Amino acid sequence: MALADPSDGSLPLGKAIAAYVSTLPVADRESNTRELGRFARWLGASVPIEQIRPADVGRYQEAQPESAIDINQRLEPLKAFLAYLRNQKLIKVNLGAHVRLRRATQRKSSGAPGSEDAQVVRMTSEGYAALAQELEHLEREVRPQVTEELSRAFADKDFRENAPYDAAKQKLGEVQGRINQIRGMLSAASIQTSTSNEVVDLGVTVTLRDIHENEDVTYTVVGPGEVSLRERKISAASPVGSALVNRRVGDVVEVNIPGGAVTYRIERIERLRAAAATKST
């Protein structure tokens, strides 16, 4: 089933996603809509699909939280969607080839009694508070609700055709996984926020010049509890964030992202929380 007339390269991203999702099995539509919706909100649902560049795909990937349980669960739907657009001849380049799925890494343990397996997680006080609030919401509201949904679905003994049971079971696993993830980050948290606008660190906003594209891009460097693609808040542990930390205005950095190497020059560093800190003193 084609999404649209192949000659219509002006098809908006949002409509292309909606049409693509409609071709998927019913059981896969919700998860694909959720993940592809993130990409549409980040890039813009009204952007014509023919205008999507490999650099856009790369920047979206590098902005993903490094702390995600399985970042591939977020990237695989995008890879399949972009490949499908090419298969339908709606775009000229297979942008799906620029989506680089990440290899799973295992954290080594020292094996000593009482040793800490988790590395220190640097975050701002705002990020810590946001994670703590999310944890409370998940534990007090979301998990009980999903557990109740699972119990109701379990009452239907015919599990062979019980799609609600499978969906609730999967959702409960995702919720519990997120709870465990947040608990781990909070227990390993080290609260830090930059007190200077001379160097890049947590809590500063950085204006960068993309040397190759000759355009400016702005990021705010934050901890894992504050990462937001829509607001261009990136983790200090992300490819771009880690390359920028401790750098100064005028420094040129090269960042290896899934879409290829990108060269930035730091144009401006702003510590947006400076005013708030002054008021509190």
Short mmCIF file of C-alpha atoms in Angstrom, two decimals:
data_model
loop_
_atom_site.label_atom_id
_atom_site.label_comp_id
_atom_site.label_asym_id
_atom_site.label_seq_id
_atom_site.Cartn_x
_atom_site.Cartn_y
_atom_site.Cartn_z
CA MET A 1 0.00 0.00 0.00
CA ALA A 2 1.60 3.29 -1.08
CA LEU A 3 1.47 6.27 1.24
CA ALA A 4 0.80 8.82 -1.47
CA ASP A 5 1.53 9.78 -5.04
CA PRO A 6 5.32 9.34 -5.39
CA SER A 7 5.49 12.65 -7.22
CA ASP A 8 4.10 14.46 -4.18
CA GLY A 9 7.34 15.16 -2.34
CA SER A 10 5.62 17.87 -0.31
CA LEU A 11 3.85 15.30 1.87
CA PRO A 12 4.14 16.63 5.47
CA LEU A 13 6.00 14.45 7.93
CA GLY A 14 3.01 14.16 10.28
CA LYS A 15 0.70 12.90 7.53
CA ALA A 16 3.35 10.51 6.24
CA ILE A 17 3.69 9.01 9.71
CA ALA A 18 -0.08 8.63 10.10
CA ALA A 19 -0.38 6.92 6.74
CA TYR A 20 2.59 4.64 7.43
CA VAL A 21 1.28 3.58 10.84
CA SER A 22 -2.03 2.62 9.25
CA THR A 23 -0.19 -0.02 7.20
CA LEU A 24 1.22 -1.74 10.31
CA PRO A 25 -0.36 -4.57 12.30
CA VAL A 26 -2.76 -3.24 14.91
CA ALA A 27 -0.57 -4.48 17.77
CA ASP A 28 2.37 -2.37 16.53
CA ARG A 29 0.57 0.88 15.84
CA GLU A 30 0.57 2.39 19.32
CA SER A 31 4.30 1.98 19.94
CA ASN A 32 5.22 3.22 16.46
CA THR A 33 2.92 6.22 16.75
CA ARG A 34 4.52 7.13 20.08
CA GLU A 35 8.11 6.89 18.88
CA LEU A 36 7.58 8.44 15.44
CA GLY A 37 5.59 11.19 17.12
CA ARG A 38 8.72 12.15 19.06
CA PHE A 39 10.58 12.64 15.81
CA ALA A 40 7.72 14.66 14.30
CA ARG A 41 7.55 16.97 17.33
CA TRP A 42 11.32 17.47 17.26
CA LEU A 43 11.63 18.20 13.54
CA GLY A 44 8.15 19.59 12.88
CA ALA A 45 5.09 17.69 11.72
CA SER A 46 4.53 20.10 8.83
CA VAL A 47 8.04 19.67 7.36
CA PRO A 48 7.84 18.10 3.87
CA ILE A 49 9.46 14.68 3.92
CA GLU A 50 11.63 15.53 0.91
CA GLN A 51 13.33 18.22 3.00
CA ILE A 52 14.52 15.83 5.72
CA ARG A 53 18.31 15.59 5.59
CA PRO A 54 20.71 12.96 6.93
CA ALA A 55 22.02 15.65 9.31
CA ASP A 56 18.52 15.97 10.79
CA VAL A 57 18.41 12.24 11.44
CA GLY A 58 21.87 12.34 13.01
CA ARG A 59 21.05 15.25 15.30
CA TYR A 60 17.87 13.58 16.46
CA GLN A 61 19.82 10.48 17.42
CA GLU A 62 22.56 12.30 19.30
CA ALA A 63 19.93 14.20 21.27
CA GLN A 64 18.47 10.98 22.66
CA PRO A 65 19.03 10.38 26.39
CA GLU A 66 22.07 8.19 26.96
CA SER A 67 20.31 6.72 29.99
CA ALA A 68 17.51 5.11 27.98
CA ILE A 69 16.98 1.44 28.87
CA ASP A 70 17.08 0.42 25.24
CA ILE A 71 17.57 3.33 22.88
CA ASN A 72 17.03 0.96 19.96
CA GLN A 73 13.35 0.70 20.91
CA ARG A 74 13.13 4.38 20.04
CA LEU A 75 15.29 4.29 16.93
CA GLU A 76 14.07 1.09 15.24
CA PRO A 77 10.60 2.49 14.35
CA LEU A 78 12.25 5.57 12.85
CA LYS A 79 14.67 3.47 10.82
CA ALA A 80 11.84 1.33 9.45
CA PHE A 81 9.68 4.38 8.66
CA LEU A 82 12.44 6.19 6.76
CA ALA A 83 13.34 3.04 4.84
CA TYR A 84 9.67 2.58 3.91
CA LEU A 85 9.48 6.12 2.54
CA ARG A 86 12.37 5.29 0.23
CA ASN A 87 10.81 1.97 -0.78
CA GLN A 88 7.65 3.85 -1.73
CA LYS A 89 9.84 6.30 -3.74
CA LEU A 90 8.57 9.25 -1.72
CA ILE A 91 12.13 10.32 -0.95
CA LYS A 92 15.26 9.94 -3.06
CA VAL A 93 17.64 8.82 -0.30
CA ASN A 94 17.22 5.97 2.17
CA LEU A 95 17.45 8.04 5.34
CA GLY A 96 16.89 4.85 7.30
CA ALA A 97 20.49 3.91 6.51
CA HIS A 98 21.58 6.89 8.62
CA VAL A 99 19.88 5.54 11.73
CA ARG A 100 22.60 3.73 13.66
CA LEU A 101 21.28 1.27 16.20
CA ARG A 102 23.45 1.12 19.28
CA ARG A 103 25.16 -1.93 20.67
CA ALA A 104 24.19 -2.93 24.18
CA THR A 105 26.90 -2.29 26.77
CA GLN A 106 27.37 -4.16 29.97
CA ARG A 107 28.50 -2.50 33.16
CA LYS A 108 31.34 -4.27 34.91
CA SER A 109 31.19 -5.01 38.60
CA SER A 110 34.21 -5.17 40.89
CA GLY A 111 32.61 -8.07 42.71
CA ALA A 112 33.63 -6.70 46.10
CA PRO A 113 31.01 -6.75 48.84
CA GLY A 114 29.16 -3.47 49.01
CA SER A 115 30.83 -2.15 45.86
CA GLU A 116 28.90 0.31 43.67
CA ASP A 117 28.29 -0.99 40.16
CA ALA A 118 26.62 2.22 38.97
CA GLN A 119 28.76 5.14 37.87
CA VAL A 120 28.10 8.63 39.23
CA VAL A 121 25.33 10.39 37.30
CA ARG A 122 25.89 14.15 37.09
CA MET A 123 22.70 16.21 37.10
CA THR A 124 21.33 19.55 38.17
CA SER A 125 19.04 19.99 41.14
CA GLU A 126 16.19 20.62 38.67
CA GLY A 127 16.95 17.35 36.91
CA TYR A 128 17.03 15.46 40.20
CA ALA A 129 13.69 16.95 41.23
CA ALA A 130 12.14 16.09 37.84
CA LEU A 131 13.26 12.47 38.12
CA ALA A 132 12.01 12.19 41.69
CA GLN A 133 8.64 13.59 40.63
CA GLU A 134 8.42 11.18 37.70
CA LEU A 135 9.28 8.27 40.00
CA GLU A 136 6.54 9.19 42.44
CA HIS A 137 4.02 9.51 39.59
CA LEU A 138 4.97 6.13 38.18
CA GLU A 139 4.86 4.35 41.53
CA ARG A 140 1.69 5.94 42.93
CA GLU A 141 -0.45 6.34 39.82
CA VAL A 142 0.81 4.68 36.64
CA ARG A 143 1.91 1.29 37.96
CA PRO A 144 -1.27 0.67 40.00
CA GLN A 145 -3.39 1.64 36.98
CA VAL A 146 -1.51 -0.67 34.61
CA THR A 147 -1.59 -3.46 37.19
CA GLU A 148 -5.36 -3.09 37.37
CA GLU A 149 -5.60 -3.22 33.58
CA LEU A 150 -3.55 -6.41 33.60
CA SER A 151 -5.80 -7.95 36.23
CA ARG A 152 -8.93 -7.18 34.20
CA ALA A 153 -7.36 -8.60 31.05
CA PHE A 154 -6.28 -11.70 32.98
CA ALA A 155 -9.93 -12.41 33.74
CA ASP A 156 -10.32 -13.33 30.08
CA LYS A 157 -8.96 -16.87 30.10
CA ASP A 158 -8.53 -17.09 26.33
CA PHE A 159 -4.99 -15.71 26.16
CA ARG A 160 -4.60 -16.81 22.55
CA GLU A 161 -6.67 -13.87 21.36
CA ASN A 162 -6.24 -11.61 24.38
CA ALA A 163 -4.49 -8.58 22.88
CA PRO A 164 -5.35 -6.32 25.88
CA TYR A 165 -3.57 -8.79 28.19
CA ASP A 166 -0.42 -8.80 26.04
CA ALA A 167 -0.46 -5.02 25.76
CA ALA A 168 -0.95 -4.51 29.51
CA LYS A 169 1.78 -7.03 30.32
CA GLN A 170 4.22 -5.28 28.02
CA LYS A 171 3.29 -1.86 29.36
CA LEU A 172 3.75 -3.00 32.96
CA GLY A 173 7.21 -4.26 32.08
CA GLU A 174 8.09 -0.91 30.51
CA VAL A 175 6.80 1.02 33.52
CA GLN A 176 8.70 -1.15 35.99
CA GLY A 177 11.82 -0.86 33.85
CA ARG A 178 11.58 2.93 33.93
CA ILE A 179 11.04 2.86 37.69
CA ASN A 180 14.16 0.75 38.17
CA GLN A 181 16.11 3.03 35.86
CA ILE A 182 15.14 6.19 37.75
CA ARG A 183 15.91 4.60 41.10
CA GLY A 184 19.38 3.73 39.84
CA MET A 185 20.03 7.25 38.55
CA LEU A 186 18.84 8.91 41.75
CA SER A 187 20.94 6.64 43.93
CA ALA A 188 24.03 7.46 41.84
CA ALA A 189 23.24 11.18 41.42
CA SER A 190 25.79 13.90 41.98
CA ILE A 191 24.15 17.35 41.99
CA GLN A 192 26.24 19.80 39.98
CA THR A 193 25.49 23.06 38.18
CA SER A 194 27.91 25.41 36.46
CA THR A 195 28.71 28.66 38.27
CA SER A 196 30.57 30.17 35.30
CA ASN A 197 29.76 31.18 31.75
CA GLU A 198 33.39 30.80 30.71
CA VAL A 199 33.24 27.07 30.01
CA VAL A 200 30.54 24.62 28.97
CA ASP A 201 29.09 22.52 31.77
CA LEU A 202 25.74 21.48 33.24
CA GLY A 203 23.17 24.26 33.29
CA VAL A 204 24.53 26.42 30.46
CA THR A 205 23.09 27.18 27.04
CA VAL A 206 25.53 27.00 24.14
CA THR A 207 25.18 28.56 20.72
CA LEU A 208 27.14 26.65 18.10
CA ARG A 209 27.99 27.34 14.49
CA ASP A 210 27.77 24.30 12.25
CA ILE A 211 30.83 24.86 10.08
CA HIS A 212 29.68 22.69 7.17
CA GLU A 213 26.02 23.74 7.09
CA ASN A 214 26.87 27.38 7.96
CA GLU A 215 24.02 27.65 10.44
CA ASP A 216 23.61 28.16 14.18
CA VAL A 217 22.18 25.65 16.61
CA THR A 218 21.56 26.12 20.33
CA TYR A 219 21.63 23.48 23.05
CA THR A 220 21.24 23.55 26.81
CA VAL A 221 23.45 21.02 28.59
CA VAL A 222 21.57 19.20 31.34
CA GLY A 223 21.45 15.99 33.34
CA PRO A 224 19.32 12.93 32.47
CA GLY A 225 16.19 14.19 34.25
CA GLU A 226 15.89 17.27 32.04
CA VAL A 227 16.64 15.98 28.52
CA SER A 228 14.05 17.34 26.07
CA LEU A 229 14.29 17.13 22.29
CA ARG A 230 11.62 19.78 21.84
CA GLU A 231 13.48 22.29 24.04
CA ARG A 232 16.89 21.24 22.69
CA LYS A 233 18.11 20.15 26.10
CA ILE A 234 20.82 17.54 25.69
CA SER A 235 22.56 15.29 28.18
CA ALA A 236 26.14 16.10 29.13
CA ALA A 237 26.80 12.41 28.40
CA SER A 238 25.44 12.59 24.82
CA PRO A 239 27.90 12.76 21.89
CA VAL A 240 27.48 16.52 21.49
CA GLY A 241 27.27 17.22 25.23
CA SER A 242 30.40 15.28 26.11
CA ALA A 243 32.33 16.97 23.28
CA LEU A 244 31.33 20.43 24.54
CA VAL A 245 31.90 20.04 28.29
CA ASN A 246 34.85 22.14 29.54
CA ARG A 247 35.20 23.90 26.17
CA ARG A 248 35.27 27.69 25.75
CA VAL A 249 33.96 30.31 23.30
CA GLY A 250 35.89 30.07 20.04
CA ASP A 251 36.79 26.40 20.46
CA VAL A 252 36.13 24.18 17.46
CA VAL A 253 34.93 20.66 18.21
CA GLU A 254 34.23 17.68 15.98
CA VAL A 255 31.42 15.40 17.04
CA ASN A 256 30.88 11.89 15.71
CA ILE A 257 27.14 11.30 15.49
CA PRO A 258 25.24 8.49 13.71
CA GLY A 259 24.77 10.69 10.64
CA GLY A 260 28.52 11.37 10.37
CA ALA A 261 31.05 13.83 11.77
CA VAL A 262 29.84 17.37 12.52
CA THR A 263 32.16 20.31 13.22
CA TYR A 264 30.97 23.08 15.55
CA ARG A 265 32.50 26.36 16.68
CA ILE A 266 31.31 27.61 20.09
CA GLU A 267 29.85 31.09 19.59
CA ARG A 268 28.28 31.87 22.95
CA ILE A 269 27.91 30.38 26.43
CA GLU A 270 25.10 31.55 28.70
CA ARG A 271 24.34 30.49 32.26
CA LEU A 272 20.57 30.99 32.29
CA ARG A 273 20.17 30.13 35.96
CA ALA A 274 22.48 32.92 37.06
CA ALA A 275 19.58 35.30 37.67
CA ALA A 276 17.62 32.73 39.66
CA ALA A 277 20.68 31.97 41.77
CA THR A 278 21.16 35.68 42.51
CA LYS A 279 17.56 36.06 43.70
CA SER A 280 17.85 33.15 46.08
CA THR A 281 20.87 34.64 47.87
#
